[in-house]
Short mmCIF file of C-alpha atoms and ligand atoms in Angstrom, two decimals:
data_model
loop_
_atom_site.label_atom_id
_atom_site.label_comp_id
_atom_site.label_asym_id
_atom_site.label_seq_id
_atom_site.Cartn_x
_atom_site.Cartn_y
_atom_site.Cartn_z
CA MET A 1 -12.45 4.33 6.26
CA ARG A 2 -11.16 0.92 4.94
CA VAL A 3 -7.62 1.52 3.57
CA CYS A 4 -5.98 -0.75 1.14
CA ALA A 5 -2.37 -0.97 -0.22
CA LEU A 6 -1.84 -1.57 -3.96
CA ILE A 7 1.93 -2.87 -4.59
CA VAL A 8 2.95 -2.68 -7.99
CA ALA A 9 5.47 -5.48 -9.05
CA ALA A 10 5.04 -6.20 -12.62
CA GLY A 11 8.35 -4.30 -14.04
CA ARG A 12 11.19 -6.13 -15.39
CA GLY A 13 13.81 -4.32 -13.68
CA THR A 14 15.93 -3.74 -16.48
CA ARG A 15 18.13 -0.85 -14.83
CA ALA A 16 18.88 -3.01 -11.92
CA GLY A 17 19.95 -6.14 -13.95
CA GLY A 18 20.28 -9.51 -12.15
CA PRO A 19 18.91 -12.98 -12.81
CA ARG A 20 15.51 -12.07 -11.94
CA PRO A 21 13.57 -8.79 -11.81
CA LYS A 22 14.67 -6.74 -8.78
CA GLN A 23 11.57 -7.45 -6.96
CA TRP A 24 12.43 -11.22 -6.57
CA GLN A 25 16.20 -10.51 -5.79
CA SER A 26 17.44 -11.11 -2.21
CA LEU A 27 18.10 -8.31 0.17
CA GLY A 28 19.60 -9.94 3.37
CA LYS A 29 17.65 -13.04 4.20
CA THR A 30 14.37 -12.42 2.37
CA ARG A 31 13.38 -10.93 -1.24
CA VAL A 32 12.84 -7.11 -1.92
CA ILE A 33 9.10 -8.06 -2.15
CA ASP A 34 8.81 -9.74 1.10
CA HIS A 35 10.16 -6.55 3.11
CA THR A 36 7.78 -4.18 1.06
CA LEU A 37 4.87 -6.59 1.66
CA ALA A 38 5.82 -7.00 5.51
CA THR A 39 5.66 -3.37 6.26
CA PHE A 40 2.04 -3.08 4.65
CA GLU A 41 1.09 -6.31 6.33
CA GLY A 42 2.19 -4.88 9.78
CA HIS A 43 0.46 -1.67 9.30
CA LYS A 44 -2.47 -1.19 11.66
CA GLU A 45 -4.57 1.03 9.18
CA VAL A 46 -4.02 -1.15 6.08
CA ALA A 47 -7.02 -3.54 5.86
CA GLN A 48 -6.38 -5.29 2.49
CA ILE A 49 -3.48 -5.44 0.19
CA ALA A 50 -3.35 -6.13 -3.62
CA ILE A 51 -0.10 -7.01 -5.47
CA VAL A 52 0.26 -6.50 -9.43
CA LEU A 53 2.40 -9.26 -10.95
CA HIS A 54 3.82 -9.63 -14.41
CA PRO A 55 2.32 -12.66 -16.53
CA ASP A 56 5.48 -14.47 -16.45
CA ASP A 57 5.80 -14.32 -12.49
CA MET A 58 2.13 -15.72 -11.84
CA ASN A 59 3.95 -18.98 -10.42
CA GLU A 60 4.38 -16.60 -7.51
CA ALA A 61 0.58 -15.93 -7.10
CA PRO A 62 -0.25 -18.74 -4.45
CA TYR A 63 2.45 -17.29 -2.16
CA PHE A 64 0.48 -13.81 -1.87
CA THR A 65 -3.19 -15.34 -2.14
CA GLN A 66 -2.31 -17.90 0.75
CA ARG A 67 -1.74 -14.98 2.87
CA GLY A 68 -4.92 -13.01 1.98
CA VAL A 69 -3.09 -10.87 -0.63
CA LYS A 70 -5.05 -10.19 -3.74
CA VAL A 71 -3.14 -10.78 -7.11
CA ALA A 72 -3.79 -8.82 -10.30
CA ILE A 73 -1.88 -9.36 -13.69
CA GLY A 74 0.04 -6.16 -14.68
CA GLY A 75 0.63 -4.64 -17.97
CA ALA A 76 3.23 -2.95 -20.14
CA GLU A 77 3.44 0.51 -18.41
CA ARG A 78 3.51 1.10 -14.82
CA SER A 79 -0.09 2.94 -14.98
CA ASP A 80 -1.31 -0.20 -16.64
CA SER A 81 -0.41 -2.18 -13.92
CA VAL A 82 -1.95 0.20 -11.22
CA ARG A 83 -5.24 -0.06 -13.24
CA ALA A 84 -5.43 -3.76 -13.12
CA GLY A 85 -4.53 -3.53 -9.38
CA LEU A 86 -7.33 -1.12 -8.74
CA ALA A 87 -9.90 -3.24 -10.20
CA ALA A 88 -8.68 -6.10 -7.64
CA LEU A 89 -9.70 -3.65 -4.78
CA PRO A 90 -13.25 -2.41 -5.42
CA ASP A 91 -14.57 -2.21 -1.57
CA CYS A 92 -11.54 0.33 -0.67
CA ASP A 93 -12.25 3.95 0.59
CA LEU A 94 -8.78 4.94 0.44
CA VAL A 95 -5.72 3.25 -1.72
CA LEU A 96 -1.92 3.55 -1.11
CA ILE A 97 -0.28 2.82 -4.41
CA HIS A 98 3.25 1.77 -3.63
CA ASP A 99 6.55 0.20 -5.67
CA ALA A 100 7.54 -3.12 -4.73
CA ALA A 101 10.91 -1.67 -5.48
CA ARG A 102 10.77 0.54 -2.31
CA PRO A 103 11.41 -2.10 0.53
CA CYS A 104 12.79 0.47 3.02
CA VAL A 105 9.42 2.23 3.36
CA SER A 106 8.51 3.02 6.99
CA ALA A 107 5.44 2.49 8.96
CA GLN A 108 5.68 6.32 9.76
CA VAL A 109 5.75 7.35 5.95
CA ILE A 110 2.59 5.07 5.33
CA SER A 111 0.83 6.67 8.46
CA ASP A 112 1.78 10.39 7.37
CA VAL A 113 -0.05 9.64 3.74
CA ILE A 114 -2.92 8.26 5.58
CA ALA A 115 -3.45 11.17 7.83
CA ALA A 116 -3.06 13.66 5.01
CA LEU A 117 -5.82 12.15 3.01
CA GLU A 118 -8.33 13.30 5.80
CA THR A 119 -8.08 16.84 4.19
CA SER A 120 -6.73 16.12 0.63
CA ASP A 121 -7.65 14.27 -2.49
CA GLY A 122 -4.28 12.87 -2.63
CA ALA A 123 -1.15 12.71 -0.61
CA ALA A 124 2.32 11.30 -1.23
CA PRO A 125 5.91 11.49 0.26
CA GLY A 126 8.54 13.86 -1.11
CA VAL A 127 12.03 14.92 -0.12
CA ALA A 128 12.95 18.28 -0.98
CA VAL A 129 15.88 18.53 -3.20
CA SER A 130 18.99 19.77 -1.38
CA ASP A 131 21.88 19.59 -3.86
CA ALA A 132 22.36 21.96 -6.52
CA LEU A 133 20.97 21.10 -9.78
CA TRP A 134 22.82 21.13 -13.17
CA VAL A 135 21.85 20.36 -16.82
CA GLY A 136 24.54 18.16 -18.54
CA ASP A 137 25.48 17.78 -21.90
CA LYS A 138 28.03 15.18 -22.88
CA ASN A 139 29.42 15.19 -19.29
CA CYS A 140 29.79 18.94 -19.29
CA VAL A 141 27.68 21.24 -17.37
CA SER A 142 25.52 23.22 -19.75
CA GLY A 143 23.41 25.18 -17.27
CA THR A 144 21.84 25.13 -13.83
CA LYS A 145 18.36 24.74 -12.38
CA ASP A 146 16.72 26.39 -9.15
CA ARG A 147 16.13 23.72 -6.83
CA ASN A 148 13.76 25.67 -4.82
CA GLY A 149 10.32 24.20 -4.55
CA LEU A 150 11.60 20.82 -6.16
CA PHE A 151 10.89 17.44 -4.42
CA ALA A 152 12.05 13.79 -5.23
CA ALA A 153 8.66 11.83 -5.46
CA GLN A 154 8.31 8.55 -3.47
CA THR A 155 5.63 6.11 -2.98
CA PRO A 156 3.16 5.09 -1.29
CA GLN A 157 0.93 7.62 -3.16
CA GLY A 158 -2.55 7.71 -1.50
CA PHE A 159 -5.83 8.54 -3.09
CA ARG A 160 -9.70 8.29 -2.46
CA TYR A 161 -10.39 5.05 -4.16
CA LYS A 162 -13.14 6.25 -6.59
CA GLN A 163 -11.25 9.56 -7.58
CA ILE A 164 -8.16 7.66 -8.65
CA VAL A 165 -10.04 5.09 -10.52
CA ALA A 166 -11.88 7.75 -12.54
CA ALA A 167 -8.47 9.83 -13.00
CA HIS A 168 -6.71 6.61 -14.37
CA ALA A 169 -9.81 5.75 -16.58
CA ASP A 170 -9.65 9.43 -18.24
CA TYR A 171 -5.59 9.49 -18.42
CA VAL A 172 -4.12 9.28 -21.86
CA GLY A 173 -0.51 8.58 -22.20
CA THR A 174 2.05 7.38 -19.82
CA ALA A 175 2.53 9.09 -16.55
CA ALA A 176 5.75 9.23 -14.43
CA ASP A 177 3.41 8.26 -11.18
CA ASP A 178 -0.24 8.34 -9.84
CA VAL A 179 0.36 11.98 -8.69
CA ALA A 180 0.57 12.98 -12.29
CA VAL A 181 -2.45 11.07 -13.00
CA ALA A 182 -4.29 12.49 -10.22
CA ARG A 183 -3.23 16.15 -10.94
CA ALA A 184 -4.23 15.81 -14.63
CA ALA A 185 -7.67 14.94 -13.21
CA GLY A 186 -7.77 18.23 -11.13
CA LEU A 187 -7.23 16.41 -7.62
CA ASN A 188 -5.20 18.12 -5.19
CA VAL A 189 -2.14 16.13 -3.66
CA THR A 190 -0.39 17.10 -0.63
CA ILE A 191 3.17 16.47 0.02
CA THR A 192 4.01 14.62 3.04
CA ALA A 193 7.28 13.99 4.91
CA GLY A 194 9.40 11.76 2.61
CA ASP A 195 12.24 9.65 4.08
CA PRO A 196 15.70 9.62 2.43
CA GLU A 197 15.80 5.92 3.23
CA ASN A 198 12.69 5.10 1.40
CA ILE A 199 14.76 4.48 -1.81
CA LYS A 200 13.61 2.75 -4.83
CA ILE A 201 15.83 0.15 -6.10
CA THR A 202 16.71 0.97 -9.56
CA THR A 203 20.30 0.40 -10.52
CA PRO A 204 22.53 -2.73 -9.31
CA THR A 205 24.12 -0.43 -6.27
CA ASP A 206 20.69 0.19 -4.85
CA PHE A 207 20.58 -3.42 -3.39
CA ALA A 208 23.73 -2.89 -1.05
CA ARG A 209 22.28 0.45 0.03
CA ALA A 210 18.96 -0.90 0.82
CA THR A 211 20.48 -3.95 2.69
CA ARG A 212 22.46 -1.32 4.82
CA ILE A 213 19.28 0.50 5.60
CA LEU A 214 17.13 -2.44 6.45
CA GLU A 215 20.01 -3.79 8.64
CA LYS A 216 20.15 -0.68 10.76
CA LYS A 217 16.50 -0.31 11.09
CA MET A 218 15.85 -3.91 12.36
CA ASP A 219 14.77 -3.74 16.08
CA ILE A 220 14.63 -6.98 17.74
CA ARG A 221 13.40 -7.09 21.41
CA THR A 222 12.70 -9.69 23.91
CA GLY A 223 10.45 -9.53 27.02
CA ASN A 224 9.82 -11.84 29.74
CA GLY A 225 6.87 -12.31 32.14
CA PHE A 226 6.27 -14.10 35.53
CA ASP A 227 3.15 -14.42 37.32
CA VAL A 228 1.53 -16.41 39.97
CA HIS A 229 -2.04 -17.24 41.00
CA ALA A 230 -3.16 -19.14 44.20
CA PHE A 231 -5.80 -22.05 44.15
CA GLY A 232 -8.95 -21.16 45.56
CA PRO A 233 -12.50 -22.64 45.54
CA GLY A 234 -13.80 -23.50 42.21
CA ASP A 235 -14.35 -26.22 39.65
CA HIS A 236 -12.31 -25.10 36.81
CA VAL A 237 -9.16 -23.22 35.85
CA MET A 238 -8.68 -20.89 32.82
CA LEU A 239 -5.25 -21.56 31.50
CA CYS A 240 -3.95 -19.84 28.24
CA GLY A 241 -7.53 -18.94 27.17
CA VAL A 242 -8.67 -22.75 27.50
CA LYS A 243 -11.33 -23.76 30.36
CA ILE A 244 -9.93 -26.84 32.42
CA PRO A 245 -12.24 -28.81 34.75
CA HIS A 246 -10.26 -28.89 38.15
CA ASP A 247 -11.07 -29.67 41.92
CA HIS A 248 -10.11 -25.92 42.47
CA GLY A 249 -10.30 -22.41 40.78
CA LEU A 250 -7.47 -19.64 40.64
CA VAL A 251 -7.96 -16.79 42.70
CA GLY A 252 -7.57 -13.30 40.92
CA HIS A 253 -9.33 -9.97 40.12
CA SER A 254 -9.70 -10.94 36.57
CA ASP A 255 -10.54 -14.49 35.43
CA ALA A 256 -7.00 -15.48 36.78
CA ASP A 257 -5.77 -16.95 33.35
CA VAL A 258 -2.04 -16.87 34.81
CA GLY A 259 -0.80 -18.01 31.31
CA LEU A 260 -2.12 -15.14 29.53
CA HIS A 261 -1.23 -12.75 32.09
CA THR A 262 2.43 -13.74 31.96
CA ILE A 263 2.55 -13.67 28.05
CA THR A 264 0.83 -10.29 28.10
CA ASP A 265 3.63 -8.95 30.66
CA ALA A 266 6.16 -10.60 28.22
CA ILE A 267 4.86 -8.47 25.26
CA TYR A 268 4.70 -5.17 27.41
CA GLY A 269 8.40 -6.01 28.71
CA ALA A 270 9.65 -6.20 25.28
CA LEU A 271 7.86 -2.66 24.56
CA ALA A 272 9.23 -1.34 27.87
CA ALA A 273 5.56 -0.47 28.40
CA GLY A 274 5.10 -1.31 32.11
CA ASP A 275 2.96 -4.45 33.04
CA ILE A 276 -0.47 -5.41 33.00
CA GLY A 277 -1.29 -3.53 36.14
CA THR A 278 0.05 -0.45 34.37
CA HIS A 279 -2.72 -0.63 31.55
CA PHE A 280 -5.49 -2.44 33.85
CA PRO A 281 -5.24 -1.44 37.24
CA PRO A 282 -6.58 -4.18 39.73
CA SER A 283 -8.00 -1.07 41.70
CA ASP A 284 -10.43 -0.53 38.78
CA PRO A 285 -13.60 -2.37 39.03
CA GLN A 286 -14.15 -2.54 35.39
CA TRP A 287 -11.74 -5.21 35.19
CA LYS A 288 -13.27 -7.32 37.89
CA GLY A 289 -13.99 -11.01 36.56
CA ALA A 290 -12.83 -9.58 33.02
CA GLN A 291 -11.65 -12.14 30.42
CA SER A 292 -7.84 -12.01 30.09
CA HIS A 293 -7.88 -12.08 26.28
CA ILE A 294 -8.66 -8.59 26.71
CA PHE A 295 -5.17 -7.80 28.17
CA LEU A 296 -3.47 -10.04 25.67
CA ARG A 297 -5.16 -8.53 22.81
CA HIS A 298 -4.41 -5.14 24.07
CA ALA A 299 -0.65 -5.91 24.37
CA ALA A 300 -0.63 -7.28 20.89
CA ASP A 301 -2.23 -4.17 19.36
CA LEU A 302 0.16 -1.70 21.34
CA ALA A 303 3.13 -3.89 19.63
CA ARG A 304 1.66 -3.47 16.23
CA ASP A 305 0.83 0.16 16.74
CA GLN A 306 4.69 0.84 17.24
CA GLY A 307 5.39 -1.22 14.27
CA PHE A 308 6.57 -4.45 15.67
CA THR A 309 5.66 -7.92 14.60
CA ILE A 310 5.29 -10.51 17.30
CA THR A 311 7.55 -13.29 15.85
CA HIS A 312 7.57 -15.67 18.74
CA VAL A 313 6.07 -16.51 22.33
CA ASP A 314 7.06 -19.19 24.54
CA CYS A 315 5.02 -19.89 27.77
CA THR A 316 5.85 -22.39 30.53
CA LEU A 317 3.15 -23.13 32.89
CA ILE A 318 4.60 -24.65 36.49
CA CYS A 319 2.26 -26.87 38.50
CA GLU A 320 1.49 -30.52 39.79
CA HIS A 321 -2.31 -30.27 38.60
CA PRO A 322 -4.06 -30.00 36.44
CA LYS A 323 -2.12 -31.75 33.65
CA VAL A 324 -1.37 -29.31 30.77
CA GLY A 325 -0.22 -31.76 28.10
CA PRO A 326 -3.80 -32.75 26.89
CA HIS A 327 -4.83 -29.11 26.47
CA ALA A 328 -1.43 -27.46 24.92
CA ALA A 329 -2.51 -27.78 21.27
CA ALA A 330 -5.73 -25.80 22.25
CA MET A 331 -3.92 -23.37 24.20
CA ARG A 332 -1.44 -22.71 21.70
CA ALA A 333 -4.20 -22.23 19.03
CA ALA A 334 -6.10 -19.90 21.44
CA VAL A 335 -3.06 -17.69 22.14
CA ALA A 336 -2.15 -17.57 18.51
CA ASP A 337 -5.53 -16.34 17.49
CA MET A 338 -5.48 -13.69 20.39
CA ILE A 339 -2.14 -12.41 19.24
CA GLY A 340 -2.70 -12.83 15.47
CA ILE A 341 0.33 -14.85 14.69
CA ASP A 342 0.74 -18.33 13.23
CA VAL A 343 0.34 -21.27 15.78
CA ASP A 344 3.80 -22.76 14.91
CA ARG A 345 5.33 -19.37 16.59
CA THR A 346 3.44 -20.04 19.65
CA SER A 347 4.86 -22.48 22.46
CA VAL A 348 2.81 -23.53 25.52
CA LYS A 349 4.64 -26.22 27.60
CA ALA A 350 4.50 -27.15 31.38
CA THR A 351 6.69 -28.54 34.13
CA THR A 352 6.36 -29.58 37.66
CA SER A 353 8.42 -28.31 40.36
CA GLU A 354 9.19 -31.90 41.56
CA ARG A 355 6.66 -31.41 44.36
CA LEU A 356 8.97 -28.70 45.89
CA GLY A 357 7.57 -25.11 46.83
CA PHE A 358 4.25 -23.58 46.68
CA THR A 359 3.53 -25.13 43.22
CA GLY A 360 4.72 -28.51 44.31
CA ARG A 361 2.50 -28.28 47.40
CA GLY A 362 -0.50 -27.66 44.94
CA GLU A 363 -1.02 -24.07 46.40
CA GLY A 364 -1.13 -22.26 43.12
CA ILE A 365 0.22 -22.28 39.44
CA ALA A 366 3.17 -20.06 38.40
CA CYS A 367 4.01 -19.19 34.97
CA MET A 368 6.91 -17.74 32.85
CA ALA A 369 6.97 -16.65 29.16
CA THR A 370 8.99 -15.10 26.65
CA ALA A 371 8.01 -12.69 23.72
CA THR A 372 10.08 -11.94 20.82
CA LEU A 373 9.05 -8.71 18.82
CA VAL A 374 10.71 -7.52 15.63
CA LYS A 375 10.52 -4.21 13.66
CA THR A 376 12.06 -3.68 10.39
N1 CTP B 401 4.69 -2.14 -16.40
C1 CTP B 401 5.18 -1.87 -14.85
C2 CTP B 401 6.13 -1.26 -14.67
C3 CTP B 401 6.65 -0.95 -13.37
N2 CTP B 401 5.96 -1.62 -12.49
C4 CTP B 401 6.37 -1.49 -11.15
O1 CTP B 401 6.40 -0.29 -10.87
C5 CTP B 401 7.44 0.16 -9.60
C6 CTP B 401 8.29 1.21 -10.05
O2 CTP B 401 8.90 1.03 -11.39
P1 CTP B 401 10.38 0.84 -11.77
O3 CTP B 401 11.31 1.30 -11.03
O4 CTP B 401 10.52 1.65 -13.29
O5 CTP B 401 10.47 -0.64 -12.22
P2 CTP B 401 10.76 -1.40 -13.39
O6 CTP B 401 9.91 -1.02 -14.48
O7 CTP B 401 10.77 -3.05 -12.98
O8 CTP B 401 12.15 -0.90 -13.70
P3 CTP B 401 13.19 -0.67 -15.12
O9 CTP B 401 12.25 0.56 -15.75
O10 CTP B 401 14.46 -0.41 -14.75
O11 CTP B 401 12.93 -1.94 -16.01
C7 CTP B 401 8.32 -1.24 -9.59
O12 CTP B 401 7.95 -1.85 -8.47
C8 CTP B 401 7.74 -2.25 -10.81
O13 CTP B 401 7.63 -3.48 -10.52
C9 CTP B 401 4.84 -2.42 -12.86
O14 CTP B 401 4.08 -3.13 -11.67
N3 CTP B 401 4.42 -2.64 -14.09
C1 LIG B 402 6.51 6.07 -8.79
C2 LIG B 402 7.93 6.36 -8.66
O1 LIG B 402 8.58 5.51 -7.69
C3 LIG B 402 7.99 7.93 -8.01
O2 LIG B 402 9.34 8.28 -7.81
C4 LIG B 402 8.74 6.64 -10.06
O3 LIG B 402 7.92 7.49 -10.70
C5 LIG B 402 8.43 5.25 -10.88
O4 LIG B 402 9.71 4.84 -11.37
P1 LIG B 402 10.80 5.50 -12.28
O5 LIG B 402 12.20 5.22 -12.13
O6 LIG B 402 10.20 6.96 -12.72
O7 LIG B 402 10.23 4.56 -13.84
#
C-alpha cells in the first residue's frame, strides 16, 4: 500500500493573526509548516507528500519541490484545497489529510491512523471530550449538553485514495473536515487515539502552547562508536563504502569496513540498541563476507522506525596508510547515501597516530565515530 500525506496550508489564519498566515510564522527556530512537514517526512510509512499553498504563497513552492514534495494551489474553502491536493497525488493507495496548522502531530498518531485503515474505509484521531459542555448565551449558561460519545476531531484523517476523491467530487456545500465528506458518501470512519498535544494553532495564544509542546517533545541523542580491524593478506580495503587499492586487506567476518562498522555502532549507541554484534552476530554464517552497508542501513532504518532523524555523523579513521584524503569526498557521499541524509551532514576525516601503537606500526586501522539523532 502506497501511503501519501496531503498537508493543507492554503488558509489565511485570520483567527491567529500576525504578520503572515499562521503556517509561515515561527515556532522556536523553524516555522509551523516546517515542524508539520518534518514529522511526515520522517515517517517510515509515508512514501509521498503533497502540500497545498495559497496562490499568494507560491513563492514558497520551490522550497517544497526541491525536497520532493508536490505542490498544489489551494481554493477558497478547506475542502477546495483538499480537492486540489488530492489531484496532485494520483498514484496513492491511502492518503492522510493533515492541517499544516497542527505542527505537534506525533509519529504514533500517524501510525495509528494508517493501521486502522487496514480494516476501515477511513480513520482519524479524536480526543473524547472530558469537560462538561454548556450552551452559552451572552456570557450566560443557557443549557447543558451531554458529553458522552463526543470527540474533538483531529488530523491526519486517512482514507483510501479513490474513495475520498469520489466522496469529495460528490460533496455539495462546505464541510468541517474530510470525515464529514467521507461519511456523506457512506464511508465508515474509525476513531483512533487522538493526542491532546496534537493541537491546531487557531488563536494567538496557541503559538506559545505549541512551542512548549515541541520543546518538551524534542529528544536529542548522541552515540559513539569505536572499532578496529587488523591488516591481513589482500590487495584492497573497504573504508566507508569505498574500495581503496592497498598492499593489504582488512581481516573480518564481513567485508571488514571498519568505517561503516563504527558509524553503525554510533547510531545503535544513540538508540541504546546494543551494537553491531547484537543485530548481526559474527557467529551467524549468513553475515560471512557481507557488505557492511547492510549493517549501516539497518541502523538508520531502526532510527527512523523509532521516529529519529539522523542529523549528523562524524567519523575519524586512524591509520598511517592508505591515505584517506583523496577518497574522503567519495566516502562522505557513500555514507550519506546509505543513511539517507545530506552529504553536508556527513563528515569523514582521518588522522595518523604519529607512528605510535598498532595503527602507527601499520598493523591495522582504528576508527571512531559520533552520530547525532533528533526526534521532535
Ligand atoms: N481554504 C483553505 C482553508 C484552510 N486551509 C488549511 O486548513 C487547515 C485548517 O484550517 P484552519 O485552522 O481553519 O485555518 P485557516 O483557514 O488558515 O484559519 P482561519 O479560519 O482562522 O482563517 C490549515 O492548515 C489551513 O491552512 C486550506 O488549506 N485552505
Ligand atoms: C479539520 C479540522 O482540523 C478538524 O479539527 C478542523 O475541522 C478544521 O479547522 P476549523 O477550525 O474547524 O476551521
